[in-house]
PDB file of C-alpha atoms in Angstrom:
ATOM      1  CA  UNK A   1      23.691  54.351 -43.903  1.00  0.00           C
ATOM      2  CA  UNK A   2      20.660  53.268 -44.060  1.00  0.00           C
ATOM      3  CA  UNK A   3      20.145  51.136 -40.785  1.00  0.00           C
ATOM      4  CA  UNK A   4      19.984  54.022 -38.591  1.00  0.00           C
ATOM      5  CA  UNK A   5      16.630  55.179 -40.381  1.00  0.00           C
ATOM      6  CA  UNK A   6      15.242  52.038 -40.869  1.00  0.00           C
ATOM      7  CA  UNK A   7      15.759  51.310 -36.923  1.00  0.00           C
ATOM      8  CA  UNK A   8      14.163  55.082 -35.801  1.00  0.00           C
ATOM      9  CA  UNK A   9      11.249  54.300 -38.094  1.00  0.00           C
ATOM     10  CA  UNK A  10      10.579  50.444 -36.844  1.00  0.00           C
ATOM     11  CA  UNK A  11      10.810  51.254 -33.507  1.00  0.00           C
ATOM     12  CA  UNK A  12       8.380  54.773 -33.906  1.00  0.00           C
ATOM     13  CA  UNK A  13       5.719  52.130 -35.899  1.00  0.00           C
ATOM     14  CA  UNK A  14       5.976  49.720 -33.035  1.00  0.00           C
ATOM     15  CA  UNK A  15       6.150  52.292 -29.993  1.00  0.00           C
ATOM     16  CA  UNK A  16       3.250  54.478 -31.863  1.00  0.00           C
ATOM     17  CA  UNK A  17       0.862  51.271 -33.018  1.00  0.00           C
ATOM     18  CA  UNK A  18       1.064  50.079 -29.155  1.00  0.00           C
ATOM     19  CA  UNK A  19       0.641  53.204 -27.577  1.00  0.00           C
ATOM     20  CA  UNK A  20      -2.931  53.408 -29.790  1.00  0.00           C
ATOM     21  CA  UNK A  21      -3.557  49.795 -28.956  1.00  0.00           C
ATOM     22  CA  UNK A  22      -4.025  50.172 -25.444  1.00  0.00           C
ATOM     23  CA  UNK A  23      -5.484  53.779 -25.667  1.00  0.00           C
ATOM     24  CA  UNK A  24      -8.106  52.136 -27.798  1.00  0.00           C
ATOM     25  CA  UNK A  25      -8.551  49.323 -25.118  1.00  0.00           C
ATOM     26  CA  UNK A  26      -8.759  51.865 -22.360  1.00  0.00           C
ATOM     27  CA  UNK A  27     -11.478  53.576 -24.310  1.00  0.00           C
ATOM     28  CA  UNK A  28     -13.582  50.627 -25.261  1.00  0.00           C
ATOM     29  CA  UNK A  29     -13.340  49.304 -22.106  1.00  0.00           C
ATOM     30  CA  UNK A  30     -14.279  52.796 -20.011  1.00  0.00           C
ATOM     31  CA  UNK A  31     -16.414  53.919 -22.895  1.00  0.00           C
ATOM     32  CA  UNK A  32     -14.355  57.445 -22.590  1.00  0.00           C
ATOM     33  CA  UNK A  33     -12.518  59.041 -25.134  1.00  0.00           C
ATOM     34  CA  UNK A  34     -10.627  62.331 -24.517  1.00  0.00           C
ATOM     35  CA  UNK A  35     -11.486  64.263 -27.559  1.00  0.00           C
ATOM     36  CA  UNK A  36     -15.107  62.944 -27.772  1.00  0.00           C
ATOM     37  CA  UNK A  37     -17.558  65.272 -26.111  1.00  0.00           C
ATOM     38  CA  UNK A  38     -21.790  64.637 -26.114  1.00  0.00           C
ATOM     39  CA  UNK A  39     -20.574  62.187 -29.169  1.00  0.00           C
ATOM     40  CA  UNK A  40     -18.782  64.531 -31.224  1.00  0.00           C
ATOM     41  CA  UNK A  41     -15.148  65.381 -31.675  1.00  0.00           C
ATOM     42  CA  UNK A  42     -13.218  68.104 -30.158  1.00  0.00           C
ATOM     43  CA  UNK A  43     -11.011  69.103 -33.010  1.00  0.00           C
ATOM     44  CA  UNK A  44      -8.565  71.335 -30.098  1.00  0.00           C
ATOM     45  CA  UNK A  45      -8.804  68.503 -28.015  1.00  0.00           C
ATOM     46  CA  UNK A  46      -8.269  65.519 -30.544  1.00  0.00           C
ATOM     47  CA  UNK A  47      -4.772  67.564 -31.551  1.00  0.00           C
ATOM     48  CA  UNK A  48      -3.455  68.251 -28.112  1.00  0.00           C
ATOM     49  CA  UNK A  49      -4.251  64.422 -27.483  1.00  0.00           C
ATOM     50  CA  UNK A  50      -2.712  63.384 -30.794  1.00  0.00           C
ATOM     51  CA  UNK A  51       0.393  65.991 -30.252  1.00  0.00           C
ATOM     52  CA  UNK A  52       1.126  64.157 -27.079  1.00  0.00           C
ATOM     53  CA  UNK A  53       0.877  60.901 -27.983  1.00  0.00           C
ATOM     54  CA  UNK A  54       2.568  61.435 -31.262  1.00  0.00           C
ATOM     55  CA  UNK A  55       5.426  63.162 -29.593  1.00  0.00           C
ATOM     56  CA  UNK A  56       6.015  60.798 -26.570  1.00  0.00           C
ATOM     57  CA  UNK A  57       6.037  57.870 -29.683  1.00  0.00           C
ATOM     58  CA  UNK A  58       9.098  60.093 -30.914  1.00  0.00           C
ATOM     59  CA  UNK A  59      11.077  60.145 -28.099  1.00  0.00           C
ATOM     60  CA  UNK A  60      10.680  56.647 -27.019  1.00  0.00           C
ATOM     61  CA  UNK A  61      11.869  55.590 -30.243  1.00  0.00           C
ATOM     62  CA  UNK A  62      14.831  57.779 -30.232  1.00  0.00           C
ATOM     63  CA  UNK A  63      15.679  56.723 -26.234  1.00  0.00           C
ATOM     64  CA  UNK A  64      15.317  52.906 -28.033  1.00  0.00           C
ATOM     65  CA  UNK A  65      17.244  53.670 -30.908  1.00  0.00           C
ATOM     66  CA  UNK A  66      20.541  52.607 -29.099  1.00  0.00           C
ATOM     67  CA  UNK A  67      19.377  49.784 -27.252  1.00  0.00           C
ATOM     68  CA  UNK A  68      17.381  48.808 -30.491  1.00  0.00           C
ATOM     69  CA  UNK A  69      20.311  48.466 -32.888  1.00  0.00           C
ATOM     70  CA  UNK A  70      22.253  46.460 -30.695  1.00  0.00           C
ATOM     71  CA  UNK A  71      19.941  43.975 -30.168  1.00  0.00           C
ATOM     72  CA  UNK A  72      18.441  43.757 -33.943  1.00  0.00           C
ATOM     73  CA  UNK A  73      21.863  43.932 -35.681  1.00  0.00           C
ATOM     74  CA  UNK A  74      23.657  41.613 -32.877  1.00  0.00           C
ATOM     75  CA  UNK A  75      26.253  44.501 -32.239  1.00  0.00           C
ATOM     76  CA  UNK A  76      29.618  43.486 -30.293  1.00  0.00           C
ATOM     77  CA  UNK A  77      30.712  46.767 -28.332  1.00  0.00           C
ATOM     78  CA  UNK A  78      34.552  47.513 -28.067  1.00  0.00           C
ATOM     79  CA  UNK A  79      35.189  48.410 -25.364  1.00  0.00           C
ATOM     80  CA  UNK A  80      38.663  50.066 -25.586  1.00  0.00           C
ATOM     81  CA  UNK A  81      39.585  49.276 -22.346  1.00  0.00           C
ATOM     82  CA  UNK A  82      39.704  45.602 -22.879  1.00  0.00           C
ATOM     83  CA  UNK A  83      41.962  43.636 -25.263  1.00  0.00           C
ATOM     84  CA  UNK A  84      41.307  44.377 -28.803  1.00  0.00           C
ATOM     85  CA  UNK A  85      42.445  42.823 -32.240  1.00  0.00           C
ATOM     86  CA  UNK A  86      44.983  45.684 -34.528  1.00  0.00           C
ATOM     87  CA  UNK A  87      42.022  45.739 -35.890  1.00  0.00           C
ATOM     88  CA  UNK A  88      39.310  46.470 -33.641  1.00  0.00           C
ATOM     89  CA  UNK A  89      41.566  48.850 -31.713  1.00  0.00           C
ATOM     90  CA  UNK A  90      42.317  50.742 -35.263  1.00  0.00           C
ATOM     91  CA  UNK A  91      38.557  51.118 -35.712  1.00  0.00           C
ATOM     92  CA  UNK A  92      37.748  52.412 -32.188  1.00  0.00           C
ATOM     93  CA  UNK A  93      41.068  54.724 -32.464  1.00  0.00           C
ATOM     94  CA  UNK A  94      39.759  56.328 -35.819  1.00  0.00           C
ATOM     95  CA  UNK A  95      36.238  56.408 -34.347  1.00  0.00           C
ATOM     96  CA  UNK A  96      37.278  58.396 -31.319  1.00  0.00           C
ATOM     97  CA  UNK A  97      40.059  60.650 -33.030  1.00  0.00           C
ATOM     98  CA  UNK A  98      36.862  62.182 -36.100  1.00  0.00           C
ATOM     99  CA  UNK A  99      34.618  62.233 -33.043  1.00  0.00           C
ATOM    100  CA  UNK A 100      37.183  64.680 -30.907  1.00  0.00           C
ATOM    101  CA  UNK A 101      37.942  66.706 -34.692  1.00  0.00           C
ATOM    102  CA  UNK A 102      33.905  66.613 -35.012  1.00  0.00           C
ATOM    103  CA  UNK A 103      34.298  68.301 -31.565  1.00  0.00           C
ATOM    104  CA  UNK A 104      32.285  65.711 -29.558  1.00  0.00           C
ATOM    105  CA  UNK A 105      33.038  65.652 -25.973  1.00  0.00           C
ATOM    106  CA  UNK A 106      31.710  62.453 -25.040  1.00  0.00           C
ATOM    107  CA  UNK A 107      33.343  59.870 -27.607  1.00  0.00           C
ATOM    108  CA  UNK A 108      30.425  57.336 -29.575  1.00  0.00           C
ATOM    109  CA  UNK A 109      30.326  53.528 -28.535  1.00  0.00           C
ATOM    110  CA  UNK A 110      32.149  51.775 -31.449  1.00  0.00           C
ATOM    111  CA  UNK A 111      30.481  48.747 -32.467  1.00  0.00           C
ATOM    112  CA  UNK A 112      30.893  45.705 -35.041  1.00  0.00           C
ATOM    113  CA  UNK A 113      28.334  43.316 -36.394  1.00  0.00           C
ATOM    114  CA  UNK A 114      28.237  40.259 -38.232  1.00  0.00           C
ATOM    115  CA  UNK A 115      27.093  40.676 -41.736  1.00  0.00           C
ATOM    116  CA  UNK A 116      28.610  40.238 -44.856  1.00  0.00           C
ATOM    117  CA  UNK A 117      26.829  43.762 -46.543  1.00  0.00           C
ATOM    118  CA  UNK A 118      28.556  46.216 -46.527  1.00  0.00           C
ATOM    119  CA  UNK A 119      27.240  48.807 -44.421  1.00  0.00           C
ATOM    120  CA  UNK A 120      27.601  51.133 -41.006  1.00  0.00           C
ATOM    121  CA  UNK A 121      25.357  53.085 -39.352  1.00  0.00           C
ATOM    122  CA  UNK A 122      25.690  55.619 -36.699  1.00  0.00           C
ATOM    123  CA  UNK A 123      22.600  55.875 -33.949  1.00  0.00           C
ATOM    124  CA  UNK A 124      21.766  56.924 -30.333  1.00  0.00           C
ATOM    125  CA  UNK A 125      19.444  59.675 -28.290  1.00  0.00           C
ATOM    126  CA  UNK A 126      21.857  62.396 -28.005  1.00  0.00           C
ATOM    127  CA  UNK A 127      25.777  63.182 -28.811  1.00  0.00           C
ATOM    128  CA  UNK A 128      26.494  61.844 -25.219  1.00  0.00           C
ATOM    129  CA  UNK A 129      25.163  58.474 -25.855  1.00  0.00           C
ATOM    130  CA  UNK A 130      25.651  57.404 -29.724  1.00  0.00           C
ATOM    131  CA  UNK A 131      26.923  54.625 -31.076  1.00  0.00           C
ATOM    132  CA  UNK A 132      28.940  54.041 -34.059  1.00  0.00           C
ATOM    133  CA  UNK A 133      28.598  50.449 -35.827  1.00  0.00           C
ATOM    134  CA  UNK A 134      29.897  48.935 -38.958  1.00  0.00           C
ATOM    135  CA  UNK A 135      29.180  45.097 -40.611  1.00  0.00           C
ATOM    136  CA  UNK A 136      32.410  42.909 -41.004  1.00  0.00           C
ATOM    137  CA  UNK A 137      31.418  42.895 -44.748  1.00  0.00           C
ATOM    138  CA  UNK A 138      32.427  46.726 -44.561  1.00  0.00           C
ATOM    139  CA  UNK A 139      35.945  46.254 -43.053  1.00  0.00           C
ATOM    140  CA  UNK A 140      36.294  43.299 -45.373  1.00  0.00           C
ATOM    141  CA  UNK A 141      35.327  44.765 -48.625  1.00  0.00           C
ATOM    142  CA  UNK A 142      36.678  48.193 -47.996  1.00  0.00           C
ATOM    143  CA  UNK A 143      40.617  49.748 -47.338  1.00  0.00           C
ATOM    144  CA  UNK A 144      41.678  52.003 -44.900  1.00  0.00           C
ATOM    145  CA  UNK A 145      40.804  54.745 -46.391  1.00  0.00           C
ATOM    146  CA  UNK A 146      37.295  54.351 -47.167  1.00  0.00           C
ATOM    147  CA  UNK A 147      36.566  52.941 -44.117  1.00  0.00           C
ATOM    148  CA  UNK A 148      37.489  56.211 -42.484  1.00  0.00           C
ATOM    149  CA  UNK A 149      35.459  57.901 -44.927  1.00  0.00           C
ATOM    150  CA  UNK A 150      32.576  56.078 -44.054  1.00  0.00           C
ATOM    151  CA  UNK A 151      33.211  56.468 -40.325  1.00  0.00           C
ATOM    152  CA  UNK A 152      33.757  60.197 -40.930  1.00  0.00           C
ATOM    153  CA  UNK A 153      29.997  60.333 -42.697  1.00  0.00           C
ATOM    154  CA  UNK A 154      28.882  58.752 -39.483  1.00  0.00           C
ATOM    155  CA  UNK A 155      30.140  60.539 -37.040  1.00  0.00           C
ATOM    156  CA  UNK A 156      29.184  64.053 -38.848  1.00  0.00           C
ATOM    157  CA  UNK A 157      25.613  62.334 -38.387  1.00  0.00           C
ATOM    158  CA  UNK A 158      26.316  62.540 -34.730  1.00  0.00           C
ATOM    159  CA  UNK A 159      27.392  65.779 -34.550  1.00  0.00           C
ATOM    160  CA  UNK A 160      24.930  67.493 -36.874  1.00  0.00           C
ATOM    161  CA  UNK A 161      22.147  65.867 -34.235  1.00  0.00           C
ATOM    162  CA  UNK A 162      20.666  64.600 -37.046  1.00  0.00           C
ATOM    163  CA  UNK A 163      18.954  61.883 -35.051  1.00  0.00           C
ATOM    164  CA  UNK A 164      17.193  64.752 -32.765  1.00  0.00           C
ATOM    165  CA  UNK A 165      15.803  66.929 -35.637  1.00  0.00           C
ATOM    166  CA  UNK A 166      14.662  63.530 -36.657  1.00  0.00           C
ATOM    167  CA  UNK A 167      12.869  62.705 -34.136  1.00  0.00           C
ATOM    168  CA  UNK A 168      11.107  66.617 -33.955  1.00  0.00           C
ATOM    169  CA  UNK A 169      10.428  65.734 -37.668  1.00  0.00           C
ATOM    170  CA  UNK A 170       8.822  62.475 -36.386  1.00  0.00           C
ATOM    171  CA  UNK A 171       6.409  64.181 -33.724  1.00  0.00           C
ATOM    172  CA  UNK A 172       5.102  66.219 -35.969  1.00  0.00           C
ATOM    173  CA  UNK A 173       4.030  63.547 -38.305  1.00  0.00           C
ATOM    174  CA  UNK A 174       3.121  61.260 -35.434  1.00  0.00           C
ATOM    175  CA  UNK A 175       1.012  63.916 -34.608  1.00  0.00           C
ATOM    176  CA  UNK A 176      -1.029  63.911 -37.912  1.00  0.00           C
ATOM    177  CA  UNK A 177      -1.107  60.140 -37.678  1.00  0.00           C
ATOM    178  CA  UNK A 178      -2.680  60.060 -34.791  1.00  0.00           C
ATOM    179  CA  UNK A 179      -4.797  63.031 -35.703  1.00  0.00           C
ATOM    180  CA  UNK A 180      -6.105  61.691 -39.187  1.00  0.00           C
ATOM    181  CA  UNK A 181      -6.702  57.867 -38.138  1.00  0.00           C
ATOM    182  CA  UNK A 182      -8.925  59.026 -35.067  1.00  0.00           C
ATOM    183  CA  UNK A 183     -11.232  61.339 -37.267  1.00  0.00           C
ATOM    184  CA  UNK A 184     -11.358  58.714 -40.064  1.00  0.00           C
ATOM    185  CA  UNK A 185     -11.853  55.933 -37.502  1.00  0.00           C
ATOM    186  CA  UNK A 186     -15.078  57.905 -35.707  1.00  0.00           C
ATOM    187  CA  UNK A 187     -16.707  58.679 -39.104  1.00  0.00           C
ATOM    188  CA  UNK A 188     -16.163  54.477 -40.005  1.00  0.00           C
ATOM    189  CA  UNK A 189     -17.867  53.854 -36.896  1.00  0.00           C
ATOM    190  CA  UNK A 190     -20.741  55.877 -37.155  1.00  0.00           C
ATOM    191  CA  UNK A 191     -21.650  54.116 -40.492  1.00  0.00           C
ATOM    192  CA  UNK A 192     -22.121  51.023 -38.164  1.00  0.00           C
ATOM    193  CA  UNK A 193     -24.939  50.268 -35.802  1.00  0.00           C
ATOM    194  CA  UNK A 194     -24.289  51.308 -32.307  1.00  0.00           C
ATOM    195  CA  UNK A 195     -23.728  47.920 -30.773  1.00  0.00           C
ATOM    196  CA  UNK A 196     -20.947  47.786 -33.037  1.00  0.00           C
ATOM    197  CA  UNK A 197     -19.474  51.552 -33.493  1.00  0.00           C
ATOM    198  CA  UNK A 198     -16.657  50.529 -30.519  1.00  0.00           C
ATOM    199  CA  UNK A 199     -15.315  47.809 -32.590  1.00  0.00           C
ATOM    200  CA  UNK A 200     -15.228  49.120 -36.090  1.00  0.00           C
ATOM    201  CA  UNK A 201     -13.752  52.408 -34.697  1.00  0.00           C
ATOM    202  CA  UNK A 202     -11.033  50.183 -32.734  1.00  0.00           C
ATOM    203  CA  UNK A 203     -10.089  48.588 -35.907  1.00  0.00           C
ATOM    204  CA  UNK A 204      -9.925  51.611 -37.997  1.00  0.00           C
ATOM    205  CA  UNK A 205      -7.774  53.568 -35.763  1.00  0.00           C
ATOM    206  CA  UNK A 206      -5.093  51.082 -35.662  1.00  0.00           C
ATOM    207  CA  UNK A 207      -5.637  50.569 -39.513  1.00  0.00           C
ATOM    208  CA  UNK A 208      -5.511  53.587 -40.370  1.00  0.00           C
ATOM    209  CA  UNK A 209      -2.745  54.582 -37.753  1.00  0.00           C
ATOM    210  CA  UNK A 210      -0.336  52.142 -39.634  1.00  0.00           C
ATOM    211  CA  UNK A 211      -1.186  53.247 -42.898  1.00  0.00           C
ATOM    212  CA  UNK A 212      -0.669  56.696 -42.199  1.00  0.00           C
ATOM    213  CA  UNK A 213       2.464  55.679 -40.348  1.00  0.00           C
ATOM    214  CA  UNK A 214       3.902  53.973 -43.600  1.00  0.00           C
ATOM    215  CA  UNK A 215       2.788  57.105 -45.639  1.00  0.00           C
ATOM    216  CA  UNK A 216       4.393  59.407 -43.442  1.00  0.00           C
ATOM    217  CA  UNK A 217       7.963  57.857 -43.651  1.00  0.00           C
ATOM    218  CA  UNK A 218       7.976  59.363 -46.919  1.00  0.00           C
ATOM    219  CA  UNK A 219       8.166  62.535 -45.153  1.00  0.00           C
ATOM    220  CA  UNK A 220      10.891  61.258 -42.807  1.00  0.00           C
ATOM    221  CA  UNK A 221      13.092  59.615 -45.767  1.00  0.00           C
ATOM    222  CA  UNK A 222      12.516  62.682 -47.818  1.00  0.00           C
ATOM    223  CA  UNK A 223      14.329  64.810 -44.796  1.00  0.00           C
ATOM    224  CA  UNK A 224      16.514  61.723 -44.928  1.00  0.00           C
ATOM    225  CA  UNK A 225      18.123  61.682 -48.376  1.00  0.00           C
ATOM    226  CA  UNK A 226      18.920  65.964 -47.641  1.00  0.00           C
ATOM    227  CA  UNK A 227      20.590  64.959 -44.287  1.00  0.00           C
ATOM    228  CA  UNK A 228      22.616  63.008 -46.352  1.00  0.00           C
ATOM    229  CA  UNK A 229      24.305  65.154 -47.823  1.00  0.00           C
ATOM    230  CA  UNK A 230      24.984  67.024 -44.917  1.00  0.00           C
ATOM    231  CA  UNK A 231      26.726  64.384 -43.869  1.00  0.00           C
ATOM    232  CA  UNK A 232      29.171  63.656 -46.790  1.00  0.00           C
ATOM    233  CA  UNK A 233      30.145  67.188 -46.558  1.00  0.00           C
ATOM    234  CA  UNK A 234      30.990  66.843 -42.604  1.00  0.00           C
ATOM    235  CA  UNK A 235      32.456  63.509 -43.273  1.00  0.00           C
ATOM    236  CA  UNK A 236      34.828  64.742 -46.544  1.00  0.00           C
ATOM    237  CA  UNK A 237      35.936  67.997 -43.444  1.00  0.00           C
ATOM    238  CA  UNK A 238      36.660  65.376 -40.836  1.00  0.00           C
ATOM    239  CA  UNK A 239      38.791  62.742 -43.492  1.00  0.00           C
ATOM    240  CA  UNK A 240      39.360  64.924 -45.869  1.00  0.00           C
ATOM    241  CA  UNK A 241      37.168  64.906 -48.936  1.00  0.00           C
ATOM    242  CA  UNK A 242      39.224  62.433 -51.216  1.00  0.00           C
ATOM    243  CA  UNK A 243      38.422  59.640 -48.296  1.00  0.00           C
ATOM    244  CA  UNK A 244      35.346  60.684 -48.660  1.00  0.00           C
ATOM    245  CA  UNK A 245      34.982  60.349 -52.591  1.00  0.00           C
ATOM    246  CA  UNK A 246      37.003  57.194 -52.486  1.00  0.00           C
ATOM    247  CA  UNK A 247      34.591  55.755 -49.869  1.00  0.00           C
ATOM    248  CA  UNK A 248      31.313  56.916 -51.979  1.00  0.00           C
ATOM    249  CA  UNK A 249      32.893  55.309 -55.011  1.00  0.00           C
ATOM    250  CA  UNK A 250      34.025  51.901 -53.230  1.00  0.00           C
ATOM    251  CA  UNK A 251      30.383  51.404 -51.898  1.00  0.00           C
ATOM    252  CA  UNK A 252      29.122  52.025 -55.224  1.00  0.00           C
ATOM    253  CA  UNK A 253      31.386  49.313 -56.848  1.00  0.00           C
ATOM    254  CA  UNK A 254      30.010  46.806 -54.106  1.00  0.00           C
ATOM    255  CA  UNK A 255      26.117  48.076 -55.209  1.00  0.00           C
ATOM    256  CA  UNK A 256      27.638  47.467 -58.826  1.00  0.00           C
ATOM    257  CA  UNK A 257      28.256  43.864 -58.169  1.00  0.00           C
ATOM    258  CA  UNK A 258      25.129  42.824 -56.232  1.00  0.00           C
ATOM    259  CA  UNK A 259      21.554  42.035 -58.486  1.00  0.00           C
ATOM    260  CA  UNK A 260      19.084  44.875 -58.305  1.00  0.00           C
ATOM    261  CA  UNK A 261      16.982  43.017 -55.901  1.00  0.00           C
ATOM    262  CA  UNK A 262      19.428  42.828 -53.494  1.00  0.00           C
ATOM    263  CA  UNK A 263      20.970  46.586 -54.158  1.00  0.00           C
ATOM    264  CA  UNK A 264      17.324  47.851 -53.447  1.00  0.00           C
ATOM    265  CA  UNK A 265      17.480  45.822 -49.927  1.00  0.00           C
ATOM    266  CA  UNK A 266      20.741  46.368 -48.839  1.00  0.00           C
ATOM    267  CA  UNK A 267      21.221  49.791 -49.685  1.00  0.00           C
ATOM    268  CA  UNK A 268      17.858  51.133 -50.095  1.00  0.00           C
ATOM    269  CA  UNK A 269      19.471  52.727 -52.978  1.00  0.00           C
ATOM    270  CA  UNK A 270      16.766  52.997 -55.790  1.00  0.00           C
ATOM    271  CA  UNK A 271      18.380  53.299 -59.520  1.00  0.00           C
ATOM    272  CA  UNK A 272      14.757  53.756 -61.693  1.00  0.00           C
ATOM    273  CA  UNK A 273      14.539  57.241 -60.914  1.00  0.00           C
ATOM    274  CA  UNK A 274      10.830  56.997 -62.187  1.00  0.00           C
ATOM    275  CA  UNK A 275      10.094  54.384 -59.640  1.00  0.00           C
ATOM    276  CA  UNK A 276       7.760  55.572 -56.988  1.00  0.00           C
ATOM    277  CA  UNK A 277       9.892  53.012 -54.651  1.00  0.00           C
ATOM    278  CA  UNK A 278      12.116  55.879 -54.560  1.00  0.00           C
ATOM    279  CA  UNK A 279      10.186  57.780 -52.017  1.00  0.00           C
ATOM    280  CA  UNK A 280      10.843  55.139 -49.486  1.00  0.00           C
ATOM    281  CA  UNK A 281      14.501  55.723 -50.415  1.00  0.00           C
ATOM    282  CA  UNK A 282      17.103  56.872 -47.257  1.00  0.00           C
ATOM    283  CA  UNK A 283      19.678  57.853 -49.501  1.00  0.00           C
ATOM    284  CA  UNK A 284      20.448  60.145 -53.061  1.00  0.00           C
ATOM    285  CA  UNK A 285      21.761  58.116 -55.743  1.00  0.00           C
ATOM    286  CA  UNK A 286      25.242  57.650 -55.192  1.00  0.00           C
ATOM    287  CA  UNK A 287      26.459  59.085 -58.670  1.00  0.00           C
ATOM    288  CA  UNK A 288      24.510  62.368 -57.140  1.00  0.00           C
ATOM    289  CA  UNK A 289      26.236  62.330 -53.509  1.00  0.00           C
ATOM    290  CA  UNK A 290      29.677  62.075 -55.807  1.00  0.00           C
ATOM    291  CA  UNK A 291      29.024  64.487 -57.769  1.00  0.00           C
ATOM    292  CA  UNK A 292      27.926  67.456 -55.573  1.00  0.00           C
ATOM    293  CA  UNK A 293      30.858  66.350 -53.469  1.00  0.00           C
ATOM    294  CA  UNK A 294      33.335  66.595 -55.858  1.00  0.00           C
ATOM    295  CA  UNK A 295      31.956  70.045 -56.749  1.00  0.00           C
ATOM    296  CA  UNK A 296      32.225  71.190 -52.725  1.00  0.00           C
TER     297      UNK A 296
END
């Protein structure tokens, strides 16, 4: 759901607006920049600068992503070597037996959070070292079946490496980011007077860095809402696709019963399809995702 996406793109924002914070500091305090040459830019240069720096922001976010969750959404691991409620154990047993059907070799750390949404989310840097949560509110809102429905959707996350052709996706657009805020932020500064061009251009790169940032998830949610799909497809051939129909239609009886205000925050689930909030949505409409997969 949508806490996986929400956590990658935080943590990318964060790892991305610090890495240009002390890049910027470096510069102004050297007075060198590695694209500027006899006070112009090097367009080949500025690109292999901003590839690397936009790329090494994707990949510390995804080695975070794990690590992140936990620590943001208060996640108790189960360990399923220690003593475990019928109910815990029943989670990490249905957790572990989609994973081995999904084909995983390395089985997902099973987690559960406090939270009375309901909601799961499946996270992690690679199929060896995911993680697998879901919120109280899910397990008790939610039967058996659809909770293995909804595990099923997040383990086929997991095993469709969706989080890795994220983060590729994320490079590349890190890699604009950077690319677009440093060219804006040196023709800013040179609309200054010279005492104060490393200032202004300072400011304007992590201005514009954030904005861009922001406009660029639109990109990332875009690629989301398709993965989606994906992943009720992989999640109705690991449960079977009535569990996962029966899930889909159980979460949208819980978005049913919660105010729009709290449907757009909970679920990220926007239902004006003329909104423009929609781009910032992780996930199809629900009546959609039912519908194409009851036509599978």
């Amino acid at each position: 759901m949508a806490r996986r996406i929400f956590f990658f793109i935080l943590t990318n924002i964060m790892v991305l607006l610090t890495i240009g914070i002390v890049l910027s500091l470096l510069s102004v305090l050297t007075g060198f920049e590695w694209y500027l040459a006899d006070g112009q830019i090097n367009l080949v240069s500025l690109l292999i600068f901003s590839a690397v720096v936009g790329f090494t922001g994707a990949l510390m976010s995804l080695a975070m992503s794990r690590w992140m969750a936990k620590k943001m959404m208060g996640v108790r691991v189960l360990d399923p070597d220690q003593p475990l409620s019928p109910r815990e154990r029943k989670i990490v047993e249905k957790v572990h037996r989609l994973s081995r059907a999904a084909g995983l070799t390395h089985m997902p750390e099973v987690g559960i959070y406090q939270s009375p949404e309901v909601n799961a989310f499946a996270t992690g840097p690679t199929k060896k070292r995911s993680l697998v949560a879901v919120s109280t509110g899910l397990l008790e809102t939610m039967d058996d079946e659809a909770v293995e429905g909804v595990l099923a959707h997040e383990v086929a996350h997991i095993a469709n490496g969706d989080m890795v052709t994220m983060t590729l996706l994320q490079g590349v657009i890190n890699t604009f980011v950077v690319f677009f805020s440093r060219i804006i932020a040196f023709a800013a500064s040179r609309l200054v007077k010279e005492d104060l061009q490393p200032i202004v251009h300072f400011v304007a790169i992590i201005v514009f860095q954030l904005l861009f940032s922001i406009l660029g998830s639109i990109v990332v949610m875009a690629y989301s809402r398709h993965r989606e799909f994906h992943a009720d497809r992989g999640g109705a051939d690991l449960a079977g696709k009535d569990k996962m129909v029966h899930a889909l239609r159980c979460l949208k009886a819980y978005v049913n019963r919660v105010d729009n205000s709290q449907q757009a925050l909970q679920t990220l689930k926007i239902n004006n399809q003329r909104s423009w909030f929609k781009l910032f949505a992780s996930h199809p409409d629900l009546d959609e995702r039912i519908r194409r997969l009851e036509a599978k």
